[in-house]
Amino acid sequence: MRRPWRRQGPTNDRRRGHPLRRGRILLPVRADALPARGHEAVAGAGDRWKVALLVVLLPLFGQSFHYLIDLAPTYLLSKAWPFVTLPLALLGLMRAAPPMTVLVLTMLAYVLGVTPLLSMVQLGNGFFDALATTVKAWPLAYYFSLTGLLALTLPKPATIQRALVILGIATFGLMIALWFVVPRSWYVTDVALSKFFIFETERGYRLYMPMFLGTLALFLCGRYAMATPGRRWLLLLIPLAMLAQILIYKQRVVIAGTAGIIGLGILVMMPSRLRRLGIIGALVVGAVGLFLLFSGILTAGLDQSLGHSLSIRQNSFSLAIEYVAQDLMRLIFGVGSVTRHSAVTMADLFGDASFYLADIGWAGILFEYGAIGTGLIAVVHAAAAIITWRNARLLGDPLSAALFDYVLYIILTSSIYSVMFLPGELATVTALSVYLVRCRSGALPSA
């Protein structure tokens, strides 16, 4: 009979003969922390079904199809997935008791219970319209449901890594294939008709590819290449993948954030002398960038490059802040949100069809959830960053470091993109990180 999966401290490593990892995760990964070619680390033939299961289910936990209306079956399944996996969430809570459980449950209670009621008062939502606005927040529960799935199936770390590599290759391979195969007549300007094949005046034709698993694979590639001298050739794949994103995906903040996190990971894992040179170079580039920004040279070009998207964000930001600032109760508790199918829409409230909360970062979260909700959400993200950092420092392996990188990436890009747009990403990487450290500590029964 399997014994319960219970939390165990890092001292278990010492009792089992594994010395505790010290130092910072920003230092190079040790060679003895890399997967061994043995029974305990390498995914074998008996784990193939677990690899297949993760390949199928991780895109759902990572919300890869959550806004992809072009594929109706997976789109609807993604919307229903939080409720389908509720039994797994209960299993994860009862059997695994993951860290920050109370914090996540408190935040869920606020965003799923209090915020919809406020939207009925502040925005005139009907009862069912108010419930519909919670669909985007429910994926936060994936932290528990994915934990439950992992506790039930007990995949090895190498199995998880193999699934992530397969999904990363599939993401970029499918994006490139569709770019060359799909005719231009499929692209539309109205995002109500397609969220995948898009044509814009400023960026032209582009694919709005779900990049969660592709980005995570790039972080893993960078970490693994720097940790293993014989695999440095993997670094050549990163600029090729980034080039594909620039030419096809064309989502500027995502690409810049990805490049920044990968660059930071490579920089801090360099030998000390090269690291110093890299830091000096980064400081010089930053100083030049600040000069160009404040001198107005860069601002003019940036305004012209961003064009309509920048003006939309500026307008949405101003409208949101002005609206919540008019009433102290709105500022403290938030006003909730509406859906595009609600009786009252944001266009009705503000007279602007281009008002998007998801594109104004924390200002949009303040508008919807107020100072209380914003504080809870910020604390959850800070706690996730601390947990994944500690786990990566303890394990010292590329996979746990890549999971920490992704949490940093979410926080880095949150100034533009709302962290509540795809909260399943944070839930997924944090659950995986917690599972990996418990595998190493021996807190799991054998598969």
Coordinates of C-alpha atoms in Angstrom, one line a residue:
M1 CA 0.0 0.0 0.0
R2 CA 1.3 3.4 -0.9
R3 CA 2.1 5.6 2.0
P4 CA 0.8 9.2 2.0
W5 CA 2.9 11.9 0.2
R6 CA 3.8 14.1 3.1
R7 CA 6.0 17.1 3.3
Q8 CA 9.5 16.4 4.4
G9 CA 12.2 18.9 5.1
P10 CA 15.5 19.2 3.3
T11 CA 17.2 17.4 6.2
N12 CA 16.1 14.2 4.7
D13 CA 18.7 14.6 2.0
R14 CA 21.4 14.6 4.7
R15 CA 20.1 11.5 6.4
R16 CA 20.0 9.7 3.1
G17 CA 23.6 10.7 2.3
H18 CA 22.8 13.6 -0.1
P19 CA 24.5 16.8 1.2
L20 CA 22.4 19.9 1.3
R21 CA 23.0 22.3 -1.6
R22 CA 24.3 25.6 -0.5
G23 CA 25.1 28.8 -2.4
R24 CA 22.9 30.5 -5.0
I25 CA 20.9 29.1 -7.8
L26 CA 22.5 31.8 -9.9
L27 CA 25.8 29.9 -9.7
P28 CA 26.6 27.1 -12.2
V29 CA 24.8 23.8 -11.8
R30 CA 27.0 21.1 -10.4
A31 CA 27.8 18.1 -12.5
D32 CA 26.7 15.6 -9.8
A33 CA 23.2 17.3 -9.9
L34 CA 22.6 16.3 -13.5
P35 CA 20.5 13.2 -14.3
A36 CA 22.4 10.0 -13.9
R37 CA 22.3 7.2 -16.5
G38 CA 20.7 4.8 -14.0
H39 CA 17.5 3.3 -12.8
E40 CA 16.5 6.2 -10.7
A41 CA 16.9 9.0 -13.2
V42 CA 16.4 7.8 -16.7
A43 CA 12.9 7.4 -18.1
G44 CA 12.6 3.8 -19.4
A45 CA 10.2 1.9 -21.5
G46 CA 7.9 1.5 -18.5
D47 CA 7.5 5.2 -18.3
R48 CA 6.4 5.8 -21.9
W49 CA 2.8 6.0 -21.0
K50 CA 3.6 8.6 -18.4
V51 CA 5.5 10.7 -21.0
A52 CA 2.5 10.4 -23.3
L53 CA 0.1 11.3 -20.5
L54 CA 2.1 14.5 -19.7
V55 CA 2.4 15.4 -23.3
V56 CA -1.4 15.3 -23.6
L57 CA -2.3 17.0 -20.3
L58 CA 0.4 19.6 -19.7
P59 CA -0.9 21.9 -22.5
L60 CA -4.2 21.9 -20.7
F61 CA -2.7 22.7 -17.4
G62 CA -0.6 25.4 -19.0
Q63 CA -3.7 26.9 -20.7
S64 CA -2.3 26.5 -24.2
F65 CA -5.8 26.3 -25.7
H66 CA -7.6 28.6 -23.3
Y67 CA -8.2 31.4 -25.8
L68 CA -7.7 29.5 -29.0
I69 CA -11.3 29.7 -30.4
D70 CA -10.0 28.4 -33.8
L71 CA -10.0 24.9 -32.2
A72 CA -13.5 24.7 -30.7
P73 CA -13.1 21.2 -29.0
T74 CA -9.8 22.0 -27.2
Y75 CA -11.0 25.5 -26.5
L76 CA -14.1 24.3 -24.7
L77 CA -12.2 21.5 -23.0
S78 CA -9.7 24.1 -21.7
K79 CA -12.5 26.2 -20.2
A80 CA -14.0 23.1 -18.5
W81 CA -10.6 21.7 -17.4
P82 CA -10.5 23.3 -14.0
F83 CA -13.9 21.6 -13.1
V84 CA -12.9 18.3 -14.7
T85 CA -9.8 18.2 -12.6
L86 CA -11.4 19.2 -9.3
P87 CA -11.2 15.6 -8.0
L88 CA -7.4 15.7 -8.6
A89 CA -7.3 19.1 -6.8
L90 CA -8.9 17.5 -3.8
L91 CA -6.4 14.6 -4.0
G92 CA -3.5 17.0 -4.2
L93 CA -4.8 18.9 -1.1
M94 CA -5.5 15.8 1.0
R95 CA -2.5 13.7 0.0
A96 CA 0.2 16.1 -0.8
A97 CA -0.5 19.3 1.2
P98 CA 1.8 21.4 -1.0
P99 CA 3.4 24.6 0.3
M100 CA 1.5 27.9 0.3
T101 CA -1.8 26.0 0.3
V102 CA -3.5 28.5 2.7
L103 CA -2.3 31.5 0.7
V104 CA -3.5 30.1 -2.6
L105 CA -6.9 29.1 -1.1
T106 CA -7.3 32.5 0.4
M107 CA -6.6 34.2 -3.0
L108 CA -9.0 31.8 -4.7
A109 CA -11.7 32.6 -2.2
Y110 CA -11.3 36.3 -2.9
V111 CA -11.1 36.2 -6.7
L112 CA -13.8 33.5 -7.1
G113 CA -16.1 34.5 -4.3
V114 CA -15.8 38.2 -3.5
T115 CA -14.9 39.7 -6.9
P116 CA -18.0 38.3 -8.8
L117 CA -20.3 39.8 -6.2
L118 CA -18.6 43.2 -6.6
S119 CA -19.0 43.0 -10.3
M120 CA -22.8 42.7 -9.8
V121 CA -22.8 45.8 -7.7
Q122 CA -20.2 47.9 -9.6
L123 CA -20.7 46.9 -13.2
G124 CA -24.3 45.7 -13.2
N125 CA -23.5 42.0 -14.0
G126 CA -26.2 39.4 -13.8
F127 CA -25.6 36.4 -11.6
F128 CA -24.5 34.1 -14.4
D129 CA -22.5 36.8 -16.1
A130 CA -20.7 37.4 -12.8
L131 CA -19.9 33.6 -12.5
A132 CA -18.7 33.6 -16.2
T133 CA -16.0 36.2 -15.3
T134 CA -14.4 33.8 -12.9
V135 CA -13.4 31.3 -15.7
K136 CA -10.0 32.9 -16.2
A137 CA -9.2 32.7 -12.5
W138 CA -10.1 29.0 -12.0
P139 CA -6.9 27.7 -13.5
L140 CA -5.1 28.9 -10.3
A141 CA -6.5 25.6 -8.9
Y142 CA -4.2 23.7 -11.2
Y143 CA -1.6 24.1 -8.5
F144 CA -3.5 21.5 -6.6
S145 CA -4.9 19.4 -9.4
L146 CA -1.5 19.0 -11.1
T147 CA -0.1 18.1 -7.7
G148 CA -2.8 15.5 -7.4
L149 CA -2.0 14.1 -10.8
L150 CA 1.7 13.8 -10.1
A151 CA 1.0 12.2 -6.7
L152 CA -1.2 9.7 -8.5
T153 CA 1.1 8.8 -11.4
L154 CA 4.5 9.4 -9.8
P155 CA 6.5 10.2 -13.0
K156 CA 10.3 10.4 -12.6
P157 CA 12.0 13.8 -13.1
A158 CA 13.5 12.5 -16.4
T159 CA 10.0 11.6 -17.6
I160 CA 8.8 15.1 -16.9
Q161 CA 11.8 16.6 -18.6
R162 CA 11.3 14.3 -21.7
A163 CA 7.7 15.4 -22.0
L164 CA 8.6 19.1 -21.8
V165 CA 11.3 18.7 -24.4
I166 CA 8.8 16.9 -26.7
L167 CA 6.3 19.7 -26.2
G168 CA 8.8 22.4 -26.8
I169 CA 10.0 20.9 -30.1
A170 CA 6.3 20.4 -31.1
T171 CA 5.5 24.0 -30.3
F172 CA 8.3 25.5 -32.6
G173 CA 7.9 22.8 -35.2
L174 CA 4.1 23.3 -35.6
M175 CA 4.5 27.1 -35.6
I176 CA 7.1 27.0 -38.5
A177 CA 5.1 24.3 -40.4
L178 CA 1.8 26.3 -40.2
W179 CA 3.6 29.5 -41.3
F180 CA 4.7 27.9 -44.5
V181 CA 1.6 25.8 -45.2
V182 CA -1.4 27.9 -44.2
P183 CA -2.6 30.3 -47.0
R184 CA -2.7 34.0 -46.3
S185 CA -6.5 34.0 -46.9
W186 CA -6.9 32.3 -43.5
Y187 CA -5.6 35.3 -41.6
V188 CA -8.1 37.8 -40.2
T189 CA -8.0 41.3 -38.7
D190 CA -10.9 40.6 -36.3
V191 CA -9.8 38.7 -33.2
A192 CA -13.4 37.7 -32.6
L193 CA -13.0 35.4 -35.7
S194 CA -9.6 34.0 -35.0
K195 CA -7.1 34.2 -32.1
F196 CA -4.4 32.3 -34.0
F197 CA -4.1 33.5 -37.6
I198 CA -3.9 37.3 -37.3
F199 CA -3.1 40.2 -39.6
E200 CA -2.2 43.6 -38.2
T201 CA -1.3 46.8 -40.0
E202 CA 1.9 47.3 -37.9
R203 CA 3.1 43.7 -37.6
G204 CA 1.6 42.1 -40.7
Y205 CA 0.8 38.4 -40.8
R206 CA 1.6 36.5 -37.6
L207 CA 0.7 33.4 -35.6
Y208 CA -0.5 33.9 -32.1
M209 CA 1.1 30.6 -31.0
P210 CA 0.6 29.4 -27.4
M211 CA 4.3 29.7 -26.2
F212 CA 4.2 28.5 -22.6
L213 CA 5.8 25.1 -23.4
G214 CA 8.1 26.5 -26.1
T215 CA 9.4 29.2 -23.8
L216 CA 9.9 26.7 -20.9
A217 CA 11.8 24.4 -23.3
L218 CA 14.1 27.3 -24.2
F219 CA 14.9 28.0 -20.6
L220 CA 15.6 24.3 -20.1
C221 CA 17.8 24.3 -23.2
G222 CA 19.9 27.3 -21.9
R223 CA 20.3 25.9 -18.4
Y224 CA 21.2 22.4 -19.6
A225 CA 23.7 23.7 -22.2
M226 CA 25.5 25.8 -19.6
A227 CA 25.5 23.0 -17.0
T228 CA 27.1 20.4 -19.4
P229 CA 30.1 21.5 -21.4
G230 CA 29.6 18.7 -23.9
R231 CA 26.1 20.1 -24.8
R232 CA 27.1 23.7 -25.4
W233 CA 25.9 23.3 -29.0
L234 CA 22.4 23.5 -27.6
L235 CA 23.0 27.3 -27.3
L236 CA 22.9 27.5 -31.1
L237 CA 19.2 26.4 -31.0
I238 CA 18.2 29.3 -28.9
P239 CA 18.8 32.2 -31.4
L240 CA 17.2 30.0 -34.1
A241 CA 14.1 29.6 -32.0
M242 CA 14.1 33.3 -31.1
L243 CA 14.4 34.2 -34.8
A244 CA 11.3 32.0 -35.5
Q245 CA 9.5 34.0 -32.8
I246 CA 10.5 37.3 -34.2
L247 CA 9.5 36.4 -37.8
I248 CA 6.3 34.5 -37.0
Y249 CA 5.1 35.0 -33.5
K250 CA 5.9 38.8 -33.3
Q251 CA 4.8 39.2 -29.7
R252 CA 7.4 41.8 -28.6
V253 CA 7.1 41.7 -24.8
V254 CA 7.2 37.9 -24.8
I255 CA 10.3 37.8 -27.0
A256 CA 12.1 40.4 -25.1
G257 CA 11.3 38.8 -21.7
T258 CA 12.4 35.4 -23.0
A259 CA 15.7 36.8 -24.3
G260 CA 16.3 38.6 -21.0
I261 CA 15.7 35.6 -18.8
I262 CA 17.8 33.3 -21.0
G263 CA 20.6 35.9 -21.1
L264 CA 20.5 36.3 -17.4
G265 CA 20.7 32.5 -16.9
I266 CA 23.6 32.2 -19.3
L267 CA 25.4 35.2 -17.7
V268 CA 25.3 34.0 -14.1
M269 CA 26.5 30.4 -15.1
M270 CA 29.6 31.7 -16.9
P271 CA 33.1 31.4 -15.3
S272 CA 33.7 34.3 -13.0
R273 CA 35.9 36.3 -15.3
L274 CA 33.5 36.0 -18.3
R275 CA 30.7 36.8 -15.9
R276 CA 32.3 40.1 -14.9
L277 CA 32.8 41.0 -18.5
G278 CA 29.2 40.1 -19.3
I279 CA 27.9 42.2 -16.3
I280 CA 30.0 45.2 -17.5
G281 CA 28.7 44.8 -21.0
A282 CA 25.1 44.6 -19.7
L283 CA 25.6 47.8 -17.6
V284 CA 27.0 49.6 -20.6
V285 CA 24.1 48.6 -22.8
G286 CA 21.6 49.6 -20.1
A287 CA 23.3 53.0 -19.7
V288 CA 23.1 53.6 -23.4
G289 CA 19.5 52.5 -23.4
L290 CA 18.6 54.9 -20.6
F291 CA 20.4 57.8 -22.4
L292 CA 18.5 57.1 -25.6
L293 CA 15.2 56.9 -23.7
F294 CA 15.5 60.1 -21.7
S295 CA 17.1 62.0 -24.6
G296 CA 14.0 61.4 -26.7
I297 CA 15.9 59.6 -29.4
L298 CA 14.5 56.2 -28.5
T299 CA 11.1 57.4 -27.5
A300 CA 10.2 58.7 -31.0
G301 CA 11.2 55.5 -32.7
L302 CA 9.5 53.4 -30.0
D303 CA 6.2 55.3 -30.4
Q304 CA 6.4 54.8 -34.2
S305 CA 7.2 51.1 -33.8
L306 CA 4.5 50.3 -31.3
G307 CA 2.0 52.6 -32.9
H308 CA -1.6 51.7 -32.3
S309 CA -0.9 49.1 -29.6
L310 CA 0.9 51.6 -27.4
S311 CA -1.9 54.2 -27.7
I312 CA -4.5 51.5 -26.8
R313 CA -2.5 50.5 -23.7
Q314 CA -2.1 54.1 -22.6
N315 CA -5.8 54.8 -23.1
S316 CA -6.9 51.7 -21.2
F317 CA -4.5 52.4 -18.4
S318 CA -5.8 56.0 -18.0
L319 CA -9.4 54.9 -18.1
A320 CA -8.9 52.1 -15.6
I321 CA -7.0 54.2 -13.0
E322 CA -9.4 57.1 -13.4
Y323 CA -12.4 54.8 -12.8
V324 CA -11.1 53.1 -9.6
A325 CA -9.8 56.4 -8.2
Q326 CA -13.2 57.9 -8.2
D327 CA -14.4 55.7 -5.3
L328 CA -12.3 54.5 -2.4
M329 CA -14.4 51.2 -2.2
R330 CA -13.4 50.5 -5.8
L331 CA -9.8 51.1 -5.1
I332 CA -9.8 48.8 -2.0
F333 CA -12.0 45.9 -3.2
G334 CA -12.0 46.3 -7.1
V335 CA -15.0 46.4 -9.4
G336 CA -14.8 42.9 -11.1
S337 CA -15.0 42.4 -14.8
V338 CA -17.3 41.4 -17.6
T339 CA -17.1 39.0 -20.5
R340 CA -17.7 39.7 -24.2
H341 CA -21.0 38.0 -23.9
S342 CA -22.2 40.0 -20.8
A343 CA -25.2 42.2 -21.0
V344 CA -22.9 45.2 -20.1
T345 CA -19.5 45.3 -21.7
M346 CA -16.4 47.4 -21.2
A347 CA -17.3 49.2 -24.4
D348 CA -20.6 50.2 -22.9
L349 CA -19.0 51.4 -19.7
F350 CA -16.2 53.4 -21.3
G351 CA -17.4 54.0 -24.8
D352 CA -14.2 52.4 -26.1
A353 CA -14.2 49.0 -27.8
S354 CA -10.4 48.7 -27.4
F355 CA -10.4 48.7 -23.6
Y356 CA -8.4 45.6 -22.5
L357 CA -7.6 44.8 -18.9
A358 CA -5.2 42.0 -19.9
D359 CA -2.9 44.5 -21.6
I360 CA -2.2 46.9 -18.8
G361 CA -0.5 44.6 -16.3
W362 CA -1.0 45.3 -12.6
A363 CA -3.3 48.3 -13.3
G364 CA -5.8 45.9 -14.8
I365 CA -5.5 43.7 -11.8
L366 CA -6.1 46.7 -9.5
F367 CA -9.2 47.6 -11.5
E368 CA -10.7 44.1 -11.3
Y369 CA -9.6 42.9 -7.8
G370 CA -8.8 46.1 -5.9
A371 CA -5.9 46.6 -3.5
I372 CA -6.8 43.6 -1.4
G373 CA -6.9 41.2 -4.4
T374 CA -3.8 42.7 -6.0
G375 CA -1.9 42.2 -2.7
L376 CA -3.0 38.6 -2.5
I377 CA -2.0 37.9 -6.1
A378 CA 1.3 39.7 -5.7
V379 CA 2.1 37.7 -2.5
V380 CA 1.3 34.4 -4.3
H381 CA 3.7 35.2 -7.1
A382 CA 6.4 36.2 -4.7
A383 CA 5.9 33.0 -2.7
A384 CA 6.0 31.0 -5.9
A385 CA 9.3 32.7 -6.8
I386 CA 10.8 31.9 -3.4
I387 CA 9.6 28.3 -3.5
T388 CA 11.0 27.6 -7.0
W389 CA 14.2 29.4 -6.2
R390 CA 14.7 27.4 -3.0
N391 CA 13.9 24.1 -4.8
A392 CA 16.3 25.0 -7.7
R393 CA 19.0 25.8 -5.2
L394 CA 18.5 22.5 -3.3
L395 CA 18.3 20.3 -6.4
G396 CA 20.9 22.1 -8.5
D397 CA 19.6 20.6 -11.8
P398 CA 18.7 22.3 -15.1
L399 CA 15.0 21.4 -15.0
S400 CA 14.3 23.0 -11.6
A401 CA 16.3 26.0 -12.6
A402 CA 14.2 26.4 -15.8
L403 CA 11.0 26.3 -13.7
F404 CA 12.4 29.0 -11.5
D405 CA 13.3 31.0 -14.7
Y406 CA 9.7 30.8 -15.9
V407 CA 8.4 32.3 -12.6
L408 CA 10.9 35.1 -13.1
Y409 CA 9.7 35.5 -16.7
I410 CA 6.0 35.8 -15.5
I411 CA 7.0 38.5 -13.0
L412 CA 9.2 40.3 -15.5
T413 CA 6.5 40.6 -18.2
S414 CA 3.7 41.4 -15.7
S415 CA 4.2 45.1 -16.1
I416 CA 2.5 44.7 -19.5
Y417 CA 0.6 41.4 -19.4
S418 CA -1.8 40.6 -16.6
V419 CA -0.7 37.6 -14.5
M420 CA -4.3 36.7 -14.3
F421 CA -4.6 36.2 -18.1
L422 CA -3.0 32.8 -17.9
P423 CA -2.6 32.0 -14.2
G424 CA -2.3 28.3 -15.0
E425 CA 1.2 28.8 -16.1
L426 CA 2.4 29.8 -12.7
A427 CA 0.3 27.0 -11.1
T428 CA 1.9 24.4 -13.4
V429 CA 5.6 25.4 -13.0
T430 CA 5.2 25.7 -9.3
A431 CA 3.5 22.4 -8.9
L432 CA 6.2 20.7 -11.0
S433 CA 9.0 22.3 -8.9
V434 CA 7.4 21.2 -5.6
Y435 CA 7.1 17.6 -7.0
L436 CA 10.7 17.5 -8.1
V437 CA 12.1 18.4 -4.7
R438 CA 9.9 15.9 -3.0
C439 CA 11.1 13.2 -5.4
R440 CA 14.7 14.0 -4.4
S441 CA 13.9 14.1 -0.7
G442 CA 12.3 10.7 -0.7
A443 CA 8.9 12.0 0.3
L444 CA 7.2 9.9 -2.4
P445 CA 6.4 6.2 -2.5
S446 CA 8.2 4.3 -5.2
A447 CA 6.4 4.1 -8.5

